[in-house]
Short mmCIF file of C-alpha atoms and ligand atoms in Angstrom, two decimals:
data_model
loop_
_atom_site.label_atom_id
_atom_site.label_comp_id
_atom_site.label_asym_id
_atom_site.label_seq_id
_atom_site.Cartn_x
_atom_site.Cartn_y
_atom_site.Cartn_z
CA UNK A 19 118.47 1.76 -5.47
CA UNK A 20 121.27 3.10 -3.28
CA UNK A 21 124.90 3.20 -4.35
CA UNK A 22 124.24 3.35 -8.11
CA UNK A 23 126.56 6.21 -8.80
CA UNK A 24 129.16 5.09 -6.23
CA UNK A 25 129.09 1.65 -7.74
CA UNK A 26 129.63 3.00 -11.28
CA UNK A 27 132.50 5.18 -10.18
CA UNK A 28 134.30 2.49 -8.18
CA UNK A 29 133.91 0.01 -10.98
CA UNK A 30 135.48 2.58 -13.31
CA UNK A 31 138.48 3.01 -11.01
CA UNK A 32 138.96 -0.74 -10.68
CA UNK A 33 138.68 -1.37 -14.39
CA UNK A 34 141.72 0.82 -14.86
CA UNK A 35 143.61 -0.98 -12.09
CA UNK A 36 142.79 -4.41 -13.45
CA UNK A 37 144.02 -3.38 -16.87
CA UNK A 38 147.54 -2.88 -15.56
CA UNK A 39 149.89 -5.80 -15.12
CA UNK A 40 152.11 -3.89 -12.73
CA UNK A 41 150.96 -1.30 -10.19
CA UNK A 42 153.13 1.51 -8.94
CA UNK A 43 152.68 3.60 -5.85
CA UNK A 44 151.52 6.44 -8.11
CA UNK A 45 148.80 4.21 -9.61
CA UNK A 46 147.53 3.38 -6.11
CA UNK A 47 147.59 7.03 -5.06
CA UNK A 48 145.63 8.04 -8.14
CA UNK A 49 143.08 5.26 -7.62
CA UNK A 50 142.65 6.21 -3.95
CA UNK A 51 142.11 9.84 -4.89
CA UNK A 52 139.27 8.73 -7.15
CA UNK A 53 137.83 6.37 -4.50
CA UNK A 54 137.88 9.25 -2.02
CA UNK A 55 135.99 11.54 -4.40
CA UNK A 56 133.44 8.86 -5.19
CA UNK A 57 132.77 8.24 -1.47
CA UNK A 58 132.48 11.96 -0.73
CA UNK A 59 130.06 12.37 -3.63
CA UNK A 60 128.00 9.51 -2.18
CA UNK A 61 127.72 11.68 0.97
CA UNK A 62 129.82 9.43 3.18
CA UNK A 63 130.99 11.17 6.38
CA UNK A 64 134.28 13.01 5.76
CA UNK A 65 136.25 11.41 8.58
CA UNK A 66 134.97 7.97 7.62
CA UNK A 67 136.23 8.54 4.06
CA UNK A 68 139.63 9.70 5.26
CA UNK A 69 140.14 6.69 7.52
CA UNK A 70 138.84 4.31 4.87
CA UNK A 71 141.16 5.57 2.14
CA UNK A 72 144.24 5.66 4.35
CA UNK A 73 143.59 2.12 5.53
CA UNK A 74 143.12 0.82 1.97
CA UNK A 75 146.20 2.69 0.81
CA UNK A 76 148.40 1.32 3.59
CA UNK A 77 147.34 -2.24 2.88
CA UNK A 78 147.64 -1.83 -0.90
CA UNK A 79 151.19 -0.50 -0.79
CA UNK A 80 152.54 -3.65 0.86
CA UNK A 81 155.03 -5.57 -1.28
CA UNK A 82 152.83 -8.68 -1.15
CA UNK A 83 150.21 -6.76 -3.13
CA UNK A 84 152.39 -4.75 -5.50
CA UNK A 85 154.61 -7.71 -6.35
CA UNK A 86 151.79 -10.20 -6.73
CA UNK A 87 150.70 -11.49 -10.14
CA UNK A 88 147.33 -9.72 -9.92
CA UNK A 89 147.88 -6.47 -8.00
CA UNK A 90 144.69 -4.87 -9.34
CA UNK A 91 142.58 -7.76 -8.06
CA UNK A 92 144.31 -7.60 -4.70
CA UNK A 93 143.49 -3.92 -4.29
CA UNK A 94 139.86 -4.59 -5.17
CA UNK A 95 139.78 -7.34 -2.55
CA UNK A 96 141.19 -4.93 0.04
CA UNK A 97 138.51 -2.35 -0.82
CA UNK A 98 135.85 -5.03 -0.59
CA UNK A 99 137.03 -6.19 2.83
CA UNK A 100 137.28 -2.64 4.13
CA UNK A 101 133.76 -1.86 2.88
CA UNK A 102 132.44 -4.91 4.72
CA UNK A 103 134.19 -3.79 7.92
CA UNK A 104 132.89 -0.25 7.45
CA UNK A 105 129.32 -1.53 7.34
CA UNK A 106 129.74 -3.61 10.48
CA UNK A 107 131.37 -6.88 9.38
CA UNK A 108 129.00 -9.77 9.88
CA UNK A 109 125.21 -9.54 9.76
CA UNK A 110 123.97 -8.20 13.12
CA UNK A 111 121.09 -10.27 14.37
CA UNK A 112 118.29 -9.28 16.72
CA UNK A 113 118.72 -10.21 20.37
CA UNK A 114 115.88 -12.26 21.82
CA UNK A 115 115.22 -12.76 25.49
CA UNK A 116 116.46 -16.11 26.77
CA UNK A 117 113.28 -16.25 28.83
CA UNK A 118 111.15 -16.39 25.71
CA UNK A 119 109.41 -13.00 25.83
CA UNK A 120 111.21 -10.26 23.91
CA UNK A 121 110.62 -6.52 23.81
CA UNK A 122 111.75 -4.28 20.95
CA UNK A 123 111.52 -0.52 21.52
CA UNK A 124 111.24 1.41 18.25
CA UNK A 125 112.42 5.01 18.29
CA UNK A 126 113.09 7.66 15.66
CA UNK A 127 112.24 11.06 14.30
CA UNK A 128 108.91 11.76 12.65
CA UNK A 129 108.56 10.77 9.01
CA UNK A 130 111.48 8.35 8.99
CA UNK A 131 109.13 5.39 8.52
CA UNK A 132 108.98 4.21 12.14
CA UNK A 133 105.34 3.16 12.22
CA UNK A 134 105.53 1.43 8.84
CA UNK A 135 108.69 -0.32 10.02
CA UNK A 136 106.91 -1.59 13.15
CA UNK A 137 104.49 -3.32 10.78
CA UNK A 138 107.29 -4.62 8.59
CA UNK A 139 109.15 -5.99 11.58
CA UNK A 140 106.01 -7.64 12.94
CA UNK A 141 105.46 -9.20 9.52
CA UNK A 142 109.09 -10.38 9.35
CA UNK A 143 108.88 -11.92 12.84
CA UNK A 144 105.65 -13.69 12.01
CA UNK A 145 107.25 -15.21 8.92
CA UNK A 146 110.04 -16.42 11.19
CA UNK A 147 107.71 -18.26 13.49
CA UNK A 148 107.24 -15.60 16.17
CA UNK A 149 103.99 -14.36 17.65
CA UNK A 150 104.32 -10.58 17.85
CA UNK A 151 102.07 -7.89 19.31
CA UNK A 152 102.33 -4.17 18.60
CA UNK A 153 101.94 -1.36 21.12
CA UNK A 154 101.08 2.29 20.36
CA UNK A 155 102.83 4.72 22.72
CA UNK A 156 102.37 8.04 20.93
CA UNK A 157 100.40 10.18 23.37
CA UNK A 158 100.49 13.32 21.23
CA UNK A 159 98.95 12.29 17.93
CA UNK A 160 95.79 10.16 18.01
CA UNK A 161 96.33 9.76 14.26
CA UNK A 162 99.55 7.89 15.00
CA UNK A 163 97.58 5.35 17.05
CA UNK A 164 95.04 5.01 14.22
CA UNK A 165 97.91 4.50 11.79
CA UNK A 166 99.46 1.72 13.87
CA UNK A 167 96.05 0.03 14.08
CA UNK A 168 95.75 0.10 10.30
CA UNK A 169 99.29 -1.27 10.04
CA UNK A 170 98.44 -4.02 12.55
CA UNK A 171 95.37 -5.03 10.51
CA UNK A 172 97.40 -5.15 7.31
CA UNK A 173 99.91 -7.59 8.76
CA UNK A 174 97.35 -9.33 10.96
CA UNK A 175 99.03 -8.53 14.27
CA UNK A 176 97.11 -7.18 17.31
CA UNK A 177 97.80 -3.64 18.51
CA UNK A 178 97.68 -2.66 22.19
CA UNK A 179 96.39 0.89 22.80
CA UNK A 180 95.32 3.00 25.80
CA UNK A 181 93.99 6.14 24.19
CA UNK A 182 93.10 7.90 27.44
CA UNK A 183 96.50 7.38 29.11
CA UNK A 184 99.04 10.24 29.02
CA UNK A 185 102.04 8.27 30.26
CA UNK A 186 103.78 6.19 27.62
CA UNK A 187 105.73 4.17 30.19
CA UNK A 188 102.47 3.00 31.75
CA UNK A 189 101.03 2.10 28.35
CA UNK A 190 104.18 0.13 27.57
CA UNK A 191 104.13 -1.69 30.91
CA UNK A 192 100.50 -2.67 30.50
CA UNK A 193 101.22 -3.86 26.97
CA UNK A 194 104.02 -6.09 28.26
CA UNK A 195 101.67 -7.68 30.82
CA UNK A 196 98.88 -8.13 28.29
CA UNK A 197 101.17 -9.63 25.65
CA UNK A 198 102.74 -12.09 28.08
CA UNK A 199 99.38 -13.06 29.50
CA UNK A 200 97.95 -13.71 26.05
CA UNK A 201 100.89 -15.84 24.99
CA UNK A 202 102.63 -13.50 22.54
CA UNK A 203 106.41 -13.83 22.45
CA UNK A 204 107.51 -10.46 21.05
CA UNK A 205 106.23 -6.97 21.84
CA UNK A 206 107.11 -4.19 19.40
CA UNK A 207 106.63 -0.79 21.02
CA UNK A 208 106.07 2.17 18.67
CA UNK A 209 106.90 5.53 20.26
CA UNK A 210 106.26 9.18 19.44
CA UNK A 211 108.53 10.88 16.94
CA UNK A 212 109.51 14.52 16.75
CA UNK A 213 110.92 16.70 14.03
CA UNK A 214 114.18 16.87 15.93
CA UNK A 215 115.86 15.40 18.98
CA UNK A 216 114.73 17.34 22.06
CA UNK A 217 114.95 16.86 25.80
CA UNK A 218 111.27 16.06 26.27
CA UNK A 219 111.34 13.27 23.67
CA UNK A 220 114.50 11.77 25.12
CA UNK A 221 113.23 11.96 28.73
CA UNK A 222 110.07 10.20 27.68
CA UNK A 223 111.98 7.45 25.87
CA UNK A 224 114.32 7.00 28.82
CA UNK A 225 111.27 6.55 31.08
CA UNK A 226 109.82 3.92 28.74
CA UNK A 227 113.21 2.19 28.57
CA UNK A 228 113.48 2.05 32.39
CA UNK A 229 109.92 0.80 32.74
CA UNK A 230 110.05 -2.10 30.29
CA UNK A 231 113.80 -2.86 29.87
CA UNK A 232 113.68 -3.65 26.15
CA UNK A 233 115.99 -6.31 24.73
CA UNK A 234 116.68 -4.09 21.74
CA UNK A 235 116.25 -0.39 21.19
CA UNK A 236 116.05 0.01 17.43
CA UNK A 237 116.44 3.43 15.88
CA UNK A 238 114.66 4.00 12.58
CA UNK A 239 116.43 6.46 10.27
CA UNK A 240 115.68 7.59 6.73
CA UNK A 241 118.57 6.88 4.32
CA UNK A 242 117.47 9.73 2.07
CA UNK A 243 118.37 12.29 4.75
CA UNK A 244 122.03 11.33 4.43
CA UNK A 245 124.31 12.65 7.15
CA UNK A 246 121.29 13.94 9.12
CA UNK A 247 120.39 10.28 9.65
CA UNK A 248 123.89 9.63 10.96
CA UNK A 249 123.69 12.63 13.29
CA UNK A 250 120.31 11.46 14.56
CA UNK A 251 121.81 8.03 15.28
CA UNK A 252 124.68 9.60 17.22
CA UNK A 253 122.22 11.79 19.18
CA UNK A 254 119.83 8.98 20.09
CA UNK A 255 122.72 6.74 21.04
CA UNK A 256 124.26 9.34 23.31
CA UNK A 257 121.05 10.22 25.13
CA UNK A 258 119.16 6.93 25.14
CA UNK A 259 121.55 4.22 24.04
CA UNK A 260 120.54 2.23 20.98
CA UNK A 261 121.34 -1.34 19.99
CA UNK A 262 120.95 -1.04 16.26
CA UNK A 263 119.63 0.92 13.35
CA UNK A 264 116.91 0.16 10.84
CA UNK A 265 117.63 2.21 7.75
CA UNK A 266 114.51 2.89 5.67
CA UNK A 267 114.02 4.18 2.12
CA UNK A 268 117.25 2.78 0.70
CA UNK A 269 115.15 2.16 -2.42
CA UNK A 270 114.86 5.91 -2.92
CA UNK A 271 118.37 6.89 -1.92
CA UNK A 272 120.72 7.13 -4.88
CA UNK A 273 123.80 7.90 -2.80
CA UNK A 274 124.02 5.56 0.17
CA UNK A 275 126.28 7.74 2.32
CA UNK A 276 124.32 7.19 5.52
CA UNK A 277 124.48 3.42 5.19
CA UNK A 278 128.26 3.62 4.78
CA UNK A 279 128.82 5.99 7.71
CA UNK A 280 126.50 5.07 10.54
CA UNK A 281 128.40 2.10 12.00
CA UNK A 282 131.74 3.86 11.95
CA UNK A 283 130.38 7.07 13.47
CA UNK A 284 128.15 5.56 16.17
CA UNK A 285 129.57 2.07 16.69
CA UNK A 286 126.03 0.69 16.27
CA UNK A 287 125.21 -1.67 13.41
CA UNK A 288 122.48 -1.46 10.81
CA UNK A 289 120.29 -4.50 11.49
CA UNK A 290 117.65 -4.11 8.80
CA UNK A 291 117.07 -2.06 5.68
CA UNK A 292 113.76 -0.85 4.29
CA UNK A 293 113.42 -1.11 0.53
CA UNK A 294 109.88 0.08 -0.17
CA UNK A 295 106.50 0.98 1.27
CA UNK A 296 105.07 -2.54 1.36
CA UNK A 297 105.17 -4.61 4.53
CA UNK A 298 107.46 -7.23 3.02
CA UNK A 299 110.02 -4.62 1.96
CA UNK A 300 112.31 -5.18 4.94
CA UNK A 301 115.53 -7.19 4.80
CA UNK A 302 118.20 -8.10 7.32
CA UNK A 303 121.29 -6.07 6.49
CA UNK A 304 124.24 -8.09 5.20
CA UNK A 305 127.44 -6.03 4.87
CA UNK A 306 129.13 -8.63 2.62
CA UNK A 307 126.23 -8.70 0.19
CA UNK A 308 126.04 -4.93 0.14
CA UNK A 309 129.77 -4.64 -0.54
CA UNK A 310 129.55 -7.09 -3.46
CA UNK A 311 126.58 -5.17 -4.79
CA UNK A 312 128.57 -1.92 -4.69
CA UNK A 313 131.66 -3.40 -6.30
CA UNK A 314 129.62 -5.33 -8.91
P1 GDP B 417 106.82 7.75 10.95
O1 GDP B 417 106.34 9.16 11.06
O2 GDP B 417 108.27 7.65 11.25
O3 GDP B 417 106.01 6.77 11.74
O4 GDP B 417 106.73 7.36 9.41
P2 GDP B 417 105.67 6.47 8.60
O5 GDP B 417 105.75 5.06 9.01
O6 GDP B 417 104.35 7.12 8.65
O7 GDP B 417 106.28 6.56 7.13
C1 GDP B 417 106.45 7.77 6.42
C2 GDP B 417 106.43 7.47 4.93
O8 GDP B 417 107.58 6.74 4.56
C3 GDP B 417 105.23 6.62 4.50
O9 GDP B 417 104.74 7.13 3.29
C4 GDP B 417 105.85 5.23 4.29
O10 GDP B 417 105.15 4.45 3.34
C5 GDP B 417 107.23 5.61 3.78
N1 GDP B 417 108.23 4.55 3.96
C6 GDP B 417 108.56 3.89 5.09
N2 GDP B 417 109.57 3.02 4.87
C7 GDP B 417 109.90 3.12 3.57
C8 GDP B 417 110.88 2.49 2.72
O11 GDP B 417 111.69 1.65 3.13
N3 GDP B 417 110.90 2.88 1.41
C9 GDP B 417 110.04 3.83 0.92
N4 GDP B 417 110.14 4.15 -0.37
N5 GDP B 417 109.12 4.44 1.68
C10 GDP B 417 109.05 4.10 2.99
#
């Protein structure tokens, strides 16, 4: 699971702080140096680390902390609160259409887990009383359409396809009509992925976005790719505009740097995390819970 090593290191730093009855400025500086190293080792974005540490330091050096009866505890609370803010504050929920029919556009690079996540999200929505339909918009790889059909069967959700059509925006539009007509209330649109962000991919996604006006554009990124995931998020947001991130494979990511950087770097929250290959391995992302998990 993510953050193991970061968690161990931070807990080590805080154990030392808690052991002291009185904290001096030098103690705080030393602790912050260790926190900084631990965050950098966890592959958190450099600027994010710098801002984080200076903010914690500034708050910790106030006389209300240093002269309190439990200065160590106070510093830990400050770190906890700053971690929660770093990860986006409150839990960021999905936006549903007030009209009752909601469209989620799923985008991301190849191999990040996008198609699997479409299935996980459909499964999650079904468990929450929704009636989702999936739509396959990858016009380049017939295997991707087959894969989404298998995923749809596994979670018992219908999949809209138009194998002969070469225009994803038309496929998406038809899917919207079909889903509304058949009484579904959410359409999850899976799109083509590429190995990297390129003009053609972005143009295509922009066309789909214009055609169906999704209520959420969700970017799927792979936590194990660390800062590459953060850069992908910044790129997609700049060219397409995203509403949130679904971060997959946190179960296999020992460091957690992407999860701690993406909100600060892009301004867009993580809405869900993927914690395994199964269709129920998707959880809403709760910054407070994640912070408590890191600080133990
Ligand atoms: P796509 O190319 O982005 O559509 O990626 P796929 O959906 O085909 O997924 C690529 C691989 O990642 C598959 O083997 C998935 O089972 C795996 N995968 C997806 N999400 C997760 C996750 O949260 N944890 C783990 N461990 N594997 C995942």
